[in-house]
PDB file of C-alpha atoms and ligand atoms in Angstrom:
ATOM      1  CA  MET A   1      15.821   3.109   0.954  1.00 62.00           C
ATOM      2  CA  ASN A   2      13.153   3.463   3.589  1.00 64.00           C
ATOM      3  CA  ASN A   3      14.756   4.073   6.955  1.00 61.00           C
ATOM      4  CA  PHE A   4      12.339   2.998   9.649  1.00 63.00           C
ATOM      5  CA  GLY A   5      11.106  -0.330  10.872  1.00 59.00           C
ATOM      6  CA  GLY A   6      11.545  -2.680  13.736  1.00 66.00           C
ATOM      7  CA  ASP A   7       9.664  -5.667  15.091  1.00 83.00           C
ATOM      8  CA  TRP A   8       6.201  -4.278  14.377  1.00 85.00           C
ATOM      9  CA  THR A   9       7.161  -3.600  10.747  1.00 89.00           C
ATOM     10  CA  LYS A  10       8.336  -7.185  10.321  1.00 92.00           C
ATOM     11  CA  ILE A  11       5.249  -8.641  12.041  1.00 93.00           C
ATOM     12  CA  LYS A  12       2.978  -6.436   9.931  1.00 93.00           C
ATOM     13  CA  ILE A  13       4.562  -7.684   6.702  1.00 95.00           C
ATOM     14  CA  GLU A  14       4.324 -11.344   7.812  1.00 96.00           C
ATOM     15  CA  ILE A  15       0.604 -10.894   8.597  1.00 96.00           C
ATOM     16  CA  LEU A  16       0.026  -9.245   5.202  1.00 97.00           C
ATOM     17  CA  VAL A  17       1.853 -12.058   3.358  1.00 97.00           C
ATOM     18  CA  GLU A  18      -0.171 -14.715   5.191  1.00 98.00           C
ATOM     19  CA  TYR A  19      -3.386 -12.866   4.349  1.00 98.00           C
ATOM     20  CA  ALA A  20      -2.346 -12.541   0.687  1.00 98.00           C
ATOM     21  CA  LYS A  21      -1.615 -16.287   0.519  1.00 98.00           C
ATOM     22  CA  ALA A  22      -5.040 -17.083   1.997  1.00 98.00           C
ATOM     23  CA  TYR A  23      -6.656 -14.676  -0.510  1.00 98.00           C
ATOM     24  CA  LEU A  24      -4.775 -16.331  -3.390  1.00 98.00           C
ATOM     25  CA  ALA A  25      -5.771 -19.807  -2.155  1.00 98.00           C
ATOM     26  CA  ILE A  26      -9.446 -18.778  -2.247  1.00 97.00           C
ATOM     27  CA  MET A  27      -9.057 -17.266  -5.732  1.00 97.00           C
ATOM     28  CA  LYS A  28      -6.868 -20.041  -7.124  1.00 96.00           C
ATOM     29  CA  ASP A  29      -9.627 -21.957  -8.903  1.00 95.00           C
ATOM     30  CA  ARG A  30     -11.620 -18.894  -9.941  1.00 96.00           C
ATOM     31  CA  LYS A  31      -9.896 -18.662 -13.278  1.00 92.00           C
ATOM     32  CA  PHE A  32     -12.273 -16.057 -14.631  1.00 95.00           C
ATOM     33  CA  PHE A  33     -10.802 -13.403 -12.320  1.00 98.00           C
ATOM     34  CA  LYS A  34      -7.642 -11.407 -13.015  1.00 98.00           C
ATOM     35  CA  LEU A  35      -5.972 -10.691  -9.701  1.00 98.00           C
ATOM     36  CA  MET A  36      -4.275  -7.376  -9.086  1.00 98.00           C
ATOM     37  CA  TYR A  37      -2.291  -6.297  -6.045  1.00 98.00           C
ATOM     38  CA  PHE A  38      -2.301  -2.553  -5.329  1.00 98.00           C
ATOM     39  CA  ASP A  39       0.085  -0.952  -2.826  1.00 98.00           C
ATOM     40  CA  GLY A  40      -0.530   2.760  -2.235  1.00 98.00           C
ATOM     41  CA  PHE A  41       2.536   3.483  -0.070  1.00 97.00           C
ATOM     42  CA  ALA A  42       4.942   0.981  -1.506  1.00 97.00           C
ATOM     43  CA  GLY A  43       8.256   2.300  -0.170  1.00 95.00           C
ATOM     44  CA  SER A  44      11.581   1.506  -1.853  1.00 95.00           C
ATOM     45  CA  GLY A  45      11.506  -2.282  -1.741  1.00 93.00           C
ATOM     46  CA  PHE A  46      13.711  -2.627   1.326  1.00 91.00           C
ATOM     47  CA  ILE A  47      13.450  -1.218   4.836  1.00 90.00           C
ATOM     48  CA  VAL A  48      16.746  -0.340   6.456  1.00 85.00           C
ATOM     49  CA  LYS A  49      17.003   0.165  10.182  1.00 81.00           C
ATOM     50  CA  ASP A  50      20.381   1.538  11.125  1.00 73.00           C
ATOM     51  CA  LYS A  51      20.890   0.527  14.731  1.00 63.00           C
ATOM     52  CA  LYS A  52      24.342   2.201  14.777  1.00 68.00           C
ATOM     53  CA  VAL A  53      26.057  -1.085  15.716  1.00 68.00           C
ATOM     54  CA  ASP A  54      24.431  -3.188  13.042  1.00 70.00           C
ATOM     55  CA  VAL A  55      22.142  -2.534  10.130  1.00 75.00           C
ATOM     56  CA  ASP A  56      18.908  -4.473   9.896  1.00 81.00           C
ATOM     57  CA  ILE A  57      17.465  -4.866   6.403  1.00 86.00           C
ATOM     58  CA  THR A  58      13.897  -6.080   5.900  1.00 91.00           C
ATOM     59  CA  VAL A  59      12.429  -6.983   2.529  1.00 93.00           C
ATOM     60  CA  GLY A  60       9.478  -4.608   2.091  1.00 95.00           C
ATOM     61  CA  ALA A  61       5.888  -5.683   1.535  1.00 96.00           C
ATOM     62  CA  ALA A  62       5.969  -5.014  -2.231  1.00 97.00           C
ATOM     63  CA  ARG A  63       8.742  -7.525  -2.926  1.00 96.00           C
ATOM     64  CA  ARG A  64       7.362 -10.056  -0.475  1.00 97.00           C
ATOM     65  CA  ILE A  65       4.044 -10.043  -2.309  1.00 98.00           C
ATOM     66  CA  ILE A  66       5.709 -10.354  -5.732  1.00 98.00           C
ATOM     67  CA  GLU A  67       7.683 -13.354  -4.448  1.00 97.00           C
ATOM     68  CA  ILE A  68       4.535 -15.343  -3.660  1.00 98.00           C
ATOM     69  CA  SER A  69       4.060 -18.138  -6.176  1.00 97.00           C
ATOM     70  CA  ASP A  70       2.219 -20.687  -4.045  1.00 96.00           C
ATOM     71  CA  PRO A  71      -0.803 -21.120  -4.055  1.00 97.00           C
ATOM     72  CA  ARG A  72      -0.595 -18.812  -7.097  1.00 97.00           C
ATOM     73  CA  PRO A  73       0.846 -15.388  -7.923  1.00 98.00           C
ATOM     74  CA  PHE A  74      -1.139 -12.239  -8.637  1.00 98.00           C
ATOM     75  CA  ASP A  75      -1.605 -11.445 -12.349  1.00 98.00           C
ATOM     76  CA  SER A  76      -0.399  -7.860 -11.960  1.00 98.00           C
ATOM     77  CA  TYR A  77       1.058  -5.496  -9.373  1.00 98.00           C
ATOM     78  CA  TYR A  78       0.529  -1.747  -9.070  1.00 98.00           C
ATOM     79  CA  PHE A  79       2.838   0.173  -6.772  1.00 98.00           C
ATOM     80  CA  VAL A  80       2.513   3.836  -5.809  1.00 98.00           C
ATOM     81  CA  GLU A  81       5.304   5.761  -4.100  1.00 98.00           C
ATOM     82  CA  LYS A  82       5.345   9.558  -3.902  1.00 98.00           C
ATOM     83  CA  ASP A  83       8.981  10.086  -3.023  1.00 97.00           C
ATOM     84  CA  LEU A  84      11.083  10.332  -6.191  1.00 98.00           C
ATOM     85  CA  LYS A  85      14.142   8.563  -4.780  1.00 97.00           C
ATOM     86  CA  ASN A  86      12.141   5.748  -3.171  1.00 96.00           C
ATOM     87  CA  SER A  87      10.141   5.373  -6.338  1.00 97.00           C
ATOM     88  CA  ALA A  88      13.287   4.947  -8.479  1.00 97.00           C
ATOM     89  CA  LEU A  89      14.611   2.337  -6.031  1.00 96.00           C
ATOM     90  CA  LEU A  90      11.235   0.640  -5.945  1.00 97.00           C
ATOM     91  CA  GLU A  91      11.275   0.332  -9.724  1.00 97.00           C
ATOM     92  CA  GLN A  92      14.729  -1.314  -9.588  1.00 96.00           C
ATOM     93  CA  ASN A  93      13.680  -3.620  -6.754  1.00 96.00           C
ATOM     94  CA  THR A  94      10.399  -4.727  -8.308  1.00 97.00           C
ATOM     95  CA  LYS A  95       9.859  -4.069 -12.032  1.00 96.00           C
ATOM     96  CA  ASP A  96      13.528  -4.482 -13.030  1.00 96.00           C
ATOM     97  CA  ALA A  97      14.162  -7.365 -10.633  1.00 97.00           C
ATOM     98  CA  PHE A  98      11.159  -9.376 -11.860  1.00 97.00           C
ATOM     99  CA  PRO A  99      11.056  -8.656 -15.618  1.00 97.00           C
ATOM    100  CA  LYS A 100       8.599 -11.473 -16.389  1.00 97.00           C
ATOM    101  CA  LYS A 101       5.921 -10.106 -14.083  1.00 98.00           C
ATOM    102  CA  ILE A 102       3.406  -7.398 -14.967  1.00 98.00           C
ATOM    103  CA  ILE A 103       4.462  -4.638 -12.599  1.00 98.00           C
ATOM    104  CA  TYR A 104       3.586  -0.945 -12.682  1.00 98.00           C
ATOM    105  CA  THR A 105       5.431   1.506 -10.454  1.00 97.00           C
ATOM    106  CA  VAL A 106       4.221   5.074 -10.332  1.00 98.00           C
ATOM    107  CA  CYS A 107       5.627   8.093  -8.573  1.00 98.00           C
ATOM    108  CA  ASP A 108       2.458   9.838  -7.445  1.00 98.00           C
ATOM    109  CA  ASP A 109       0.106  10.559  -4.581  1.00 98.00           C
ATOM    110  CA  CYS A 110      -1.736   7.524  -3.269  1.00 97.00           C
ATOM    111  CA  ASN A 111      -5.038   9.434  -3.000  1.00 97.00           C
ATOM    112  CA  LYS A 112      -4.962  10.247  -6.694  1.00 98.00           C
ATOM    113  CA  LYS A 113      -4.122   6.661  -7.627  1.00 98.00           C
ATOM    114  CA  ILE A 114      -6.877   5.259  -5.381  1.00 98.00           C
ATOM    115  CA  ILE A 115      -9.377   7.340  -7.341  1.00 98.00           C
ATOM    116  CA  ASP A 116      -7.810   6.103 -10.591  1.00 98.00           C
ATOM    117  CA  LEU A 117      -8.112   2.552  -9.247  1.00 98.00           C
ATOM    118  CA  ALA A 118     -11.813   3.144  -8.510  1.00 98.00           C
ATOM    119  CA  ASN A 119     -12.389   4.387 -12.063  1.00 98.00           C
ATOM    120  CA  PHE A 120     -10.471   1.425 -13.470  1.00 98.00           C
ATOM    121  CA  LEU A 121     -12.513  -1.102 -11.475  1.00 98.00           C
ATOM    122  CA  ARG A 122     -15.767   0.652 -12.356  1.00 98.00           C
ATOM    123  CA  ASP A 123     -15.053   0.330 -16.092  1.00 98.00           C
ATOM    124  CA  PRO A 124     -17.164  -2.580 -17.443  1.00 98.00           C
ATOM    125  CA  LYS A 125     -14.213  -3.863 -19.462  1.00 97.00           C
ATOM    126  CA  ASN A 126     -12.385  -4.588 -16.196  1.00 98.00           C
ATOM    127  CA  LYS A 127     -15.276  -6.385 -14.547  1.00 97.00           C
ATOM    128  CA  ASN A 128     -13.230  -9.558 -14.133  1.00 98.00           C
ATOM    129  CA  VAL A 129     -10.479  -7.787 -12.118  1.00 98.00           C
ATOM    130  CA  ARG A 130     -10.315  -8.485  -8.382  1.00 98.00           C
ATOM    131  CA  THR A 131      -7.936  -6.464  -6.234  1.00 98.00           C
ATOM    132  CA  LEU A 132      -6.152  -6.836  -2.960  1.00 98.00           C
ATOM    133  CA  ALA A 133      -5.113  -3.342  -1.862  1.00 98.00           C
ATOM    134  CA  TYR A 134      -2.665  -2.437   0.889  1.00 98.00           C
ATOM    135  CA  VAL A 135      -2.478   1.107   2.208  1.00 96.00           C
ATOM    136  CA  ASP A 136       0.336   1.600   4.715  1.00 93.00           C
ATOM    137  CA  PRO A 137       1.035   5.318   5.241  1.00 91.00           C
ATOM    138  CA  CYS A 138       3.595   6.686   7.675  1.00 85.00           C
ATOM    139  CA  GLY A 139       1.326   9.588   8.729  1.00 83.00           C
ATOM    140  CA  MET A 140      -1.997  11.186   7.851  1.00 82.00           C
ATOM    141  CA  GLN A 141      -1.616  11.062   4.089  1.00 87.00           C
ATOM    142  CA  VAL A 142      -4.761   9.033   3.377  1.00 89.00           C
ATOM    143  CA  GLU A 143      -7.842  11.089   2.602  1.00 89.00           C
ATOM    144  CA  TRP A 144     -11.022   9.223   3.460  1.00 86.00           C
ATOM    145  CA  ARG A 145     -12.784  10.739   0.467  1.00 89.00           C
ATOM    146  CA  SER A 146     -10.412   8.796  -1.811  1.00 94.00           C
ATOM    147  CA  ILE A 147     -11.146   5.565   0.087  1.00 94.00           C
ATOM    148  CA  GLU A 148     -14.846   6.352  -0.266  1.00 94.00           C
ATOM    149  CA  SER A 149     -14.482   6.366  -4.059  1.00 96.00           C
ATOM    150  CA  LEU A 150     -13.951   2.589  -3.810  1.00 97.00           C
ATOM    151  CA  ARG A 151     -17.321   1.954  -2.239  1.00 96.00           C
ATOM    152  CA  GLY A 152     -19.114  -1.058  -3.704  1.00 96.00           C
ATOM    153  CA  LEU A 153     -16.168  -2.109  -5.853  1.00 98.00           C
ATOM    154  CA  PRO A 154     -14.750  -5.627  -5.849  1.00 96.00           C
ATOM    155  CA  LEU A 155     -11.680  -5.289  -3.720  1.00 96.00           C
ATOM    156  CA  ASP A 156     -10.255  -6.303  -0.369  1.00 97.00           C
ATOM    157  CA  MET A 157      -8.424  -3.453   1.293  1.00 96.00           C
ATOM    158  CA  TRP A 158      -6.053  -3.205   4.219  1.00 96.00           C
ATOM    159  CA  ILE A 159      -5.626   0.270   5.657  1.00 93.00           C
ATOM    160  CA  LEU A 160      -3.190   0.924   8.456  1.00 89.00           C
ATOM    161  CA  VAL A 161      -3.992   4.062  10.426  1.00 80.00           C
ATOM    162  CA  PRO A 162      -0.920   5.280  12.331  1.00 75.00           C
ATOM    163  CA  THR A 163      -2.758   7.601  14.712  1.00 69.00           C
ATOM    164  CA  GLY A 164       0.288   7.881  17.001  1.00 63.00           C
ATOM    165  CA  LEU A 165       2.364   9.356  14.175  1.00 59.00           C
ATOM    166  CA  GLY A 166      -0.304  11.730  12.945  1.00 62.00           C
ATOM    167  CA  VAL A 167      -3.457  12.557  14.822  1.00 65.00           C
ATOM    168  CA  ASN A 168      -2.069  12.333  18.379  1.00 64.00           C
ATOM    169  CA  ARG A 169       0.686  14.790  17.543  1.00 63.00           C
ATOM    170  CA  LEU A 170      -1.784  17.356  16.256  1.00 63.00           C
ATOM    171  CA  LEU A 171      -4.207  17.075  19.187  1.00 67.00           C
ATOM    172  CA  LYS A 172      -2.426  19.405  21.612  1.00 68.00           C
ATOM    173  CA  LYS A 173      -3.172  18.909  25.322  1.00 70.00           C
ATOM    174  CA  ASN A 174      -3.662  22.673  25.794  1.00 73.00           C
ATOM    175  CA  GLY A 175      -6.309  22.682  23.047  1.00 73.00           C
ATOM    176  CA  GLN A 176      -4.412  25.261  21.012  1.00 74.00           C
ATOM    177  CA  ILE A 177      -4.517  23.784  17.539  1.00 74.00           C
ATOM    178  CA  SER A 178      -3.543  25.972  14.614  1.00 77.00           C
ATOM    179  CA  ASP A 179      -5.932  26.483  11.691  1.00 78.00           C
ATOM    180  CA  ALA A 180      -3.584  24.567   9.393  1.00 77.00           C
ATOM    181  CA  TRP A 181      -3.597  21.584  11.765  1.00 73.00           C
ATOM    182  CA  LEU A 182      -7.370  21.801  12.184  1.00 75.00           C
ATOM    183  CA  GLU A 183      -7.727  21.649   8.415  1.00 77.00           C
ATOM    184  CA  LYS A 184      -5.475  18.578   8.323  1.00 72.00           C
ATOM    185  CA  LEU A 185      -7.529  16.880  11.021  1.00 71.00           C
ATOM    186  CA  GLU A 186     -10.769  17.752   9.235  1.00 74.00           C
ATOM    187  CA  ILE A 187      -9.523  16.248   5.969  1.00 71.00           C
ATOM    188  CA  PHE A 188      -8.353  13.159   7.856  1.00 68.00           C
ATOM    189  CA  TRP A 189     -11.655  12.581   9.667  1.00 65.00           C
ATOM    190  CA  ASP A 190     -13.855  13.787   6.824  1.00 66.00           C
TER     191      ASP A 190
HETATM  192  C1  SAM B 201       5.449   3.207   5.889  1.00 90.42           C
HETATM  193  S1  SAM B 201       6.290   3.480   4.342  1.00 90.42           S
HETATM  194  C2  SAM B 201       5.772   2.100   3.418  1.00 90.42           C
HETATM  195  C3  SAM B 201       6.555   0.857   3.615  1.00 90.42           C
HETATM  196  C4  SAM B 201       6.167  -0.263   2.722  1.00 90.42           C
HETATM  197  N1  SAM B 201       4.779  -0.674   2.939  1.00 90.42           N
HETATM  198  C5  SAM B 201       7.119  -1.429   2.895  1.00 90.42           C
HETATM  199  O1  SAM B 201       6.713  -2.514   3.344  1.00 90.42           O
HETATM  200  O2  SAM B 201       8.290  -1.254   2.555  1.00 90.42           O
HETATM  201  C6  SAM B 201       5.412   4.780   3.595  1.00 90.42           C
HETATM  202  C7  SAM B 201       5.921   5.218   2.227  1.00 90.42           C
HETATM  203  O3  SAM B 201       4.923   6.036   1.645  1.00 90.42           O
HETATM  204  C8  SAM B 201       5.544   7.107   0.914  1.00 90.42           C
HETATM  205  N2  SAM B 201       4.537   8.174   0.835  1.00 90.42           N
HETATM  206  C9  SAM B 201       4.330   9.214   1.694  1.00 90.42           C
HETATM  207  N3  SAM B 201       3.271   9.946   1.327  1.00 90.42           N
HETATM  208  C10 SAM B 201       2.759   9.364   0.207  1.00 90.42           C
HETATM  209  C11 SAM B 201       1.639   9.627  -0.627  1.00 90.42           C
HETATM  210  N4  SAM B 201       0.824  10.657  -0.370  1.00 90.42           N
HETATM  211  N5  SAM B 201       1.404   8.811  -1.667  1.00 90.42           N
HETATM  212  C12 SAM B 201       2.218   7.750  -1.924  1.00 90.42           C
HETATM  213  N6  SAM B 201       3.309   7.448  -1.177  1.00 90.42           N
HETATM  214  C13 SAM B 201       3.573   8.236  -0.115  1.00 90.42           C
HETATM  215  C14 SAM B 201       6.778   7.420   1.709  1.00 90.42           C
HETATM  216  O4  SAM B 201       7.744   8.032   0.878  1.00 90.42           O
HETATM  217  C15 SAM B 201       7.197   6.042   2.229  1.00 90.42           C
HETATM  218  O5  SAM B 201       8.139   5.448   1.371  1.00 90.42           O
END
C-alpha cells in the first residue's frame, strides 16, 4: 500500500474526481467518442497514513475514478505503476475488484507508457478515443520529453509537479550541485 498522504492528498483526489465528473458530463452525449482514463502513477489503490495512534486509509485516485458511474463511466482505464508490490496490489484493487470494467494495469515506467499512449492516440484506428490523463508523481520522475510526445493529441492532462519533493532538494544553497544531480535537473527542465 502507498504510505503517504494527508489533507492535501485527500483534497487533490476530490478535485480530480470533480473534474472527471465534469469531463464525463461534457462527453456524455458525444457517443462517437470512446473515453479512456490514463493514470501514470497509479499507486496501489489505497493510501495508508499511519499516524501511530490511528491509521488513516484513503481510497486512491484510481479506484475513485473507476467508481464514477454518474454522469457516465469511462469506457476503459489504463493504470501504470512502476513498483512491483504496488502494482500487484493495484491489480487486485482495480482489475480484480471490478471484473466487468475494461481495466489495464501495467508495471512499468510512466514515461515509457506516455509515449506508448501518444502512439496509440496517433494511430488512425483510434481516432475516436478521447483521454483524460492524470500524472501524479511523488518526485521528479516525469520527463518533459515524454509529455511533449502528446503534443496535438486529443487528451486532457493533469500533471502535478511536486517541486518541494524534487527540485528544491537538489538546488543546494551553497551552489555545489553534483554532476548526477545536474543531469537530473537538466532532464527535468528539458
Ligand atoms: C504519489 S503516488 C500516486 C498516488 C496515486 N495517485 C493515488 O491516488 O493513490 C506515486 C506512485 O508512483 C509510483 N512511481 C514512482 N515512479 C514511477 C514511474 N517512473 N512510473 C510509474 N510509477 C512510478 C510510486 O511507486 C507510487 O506508488
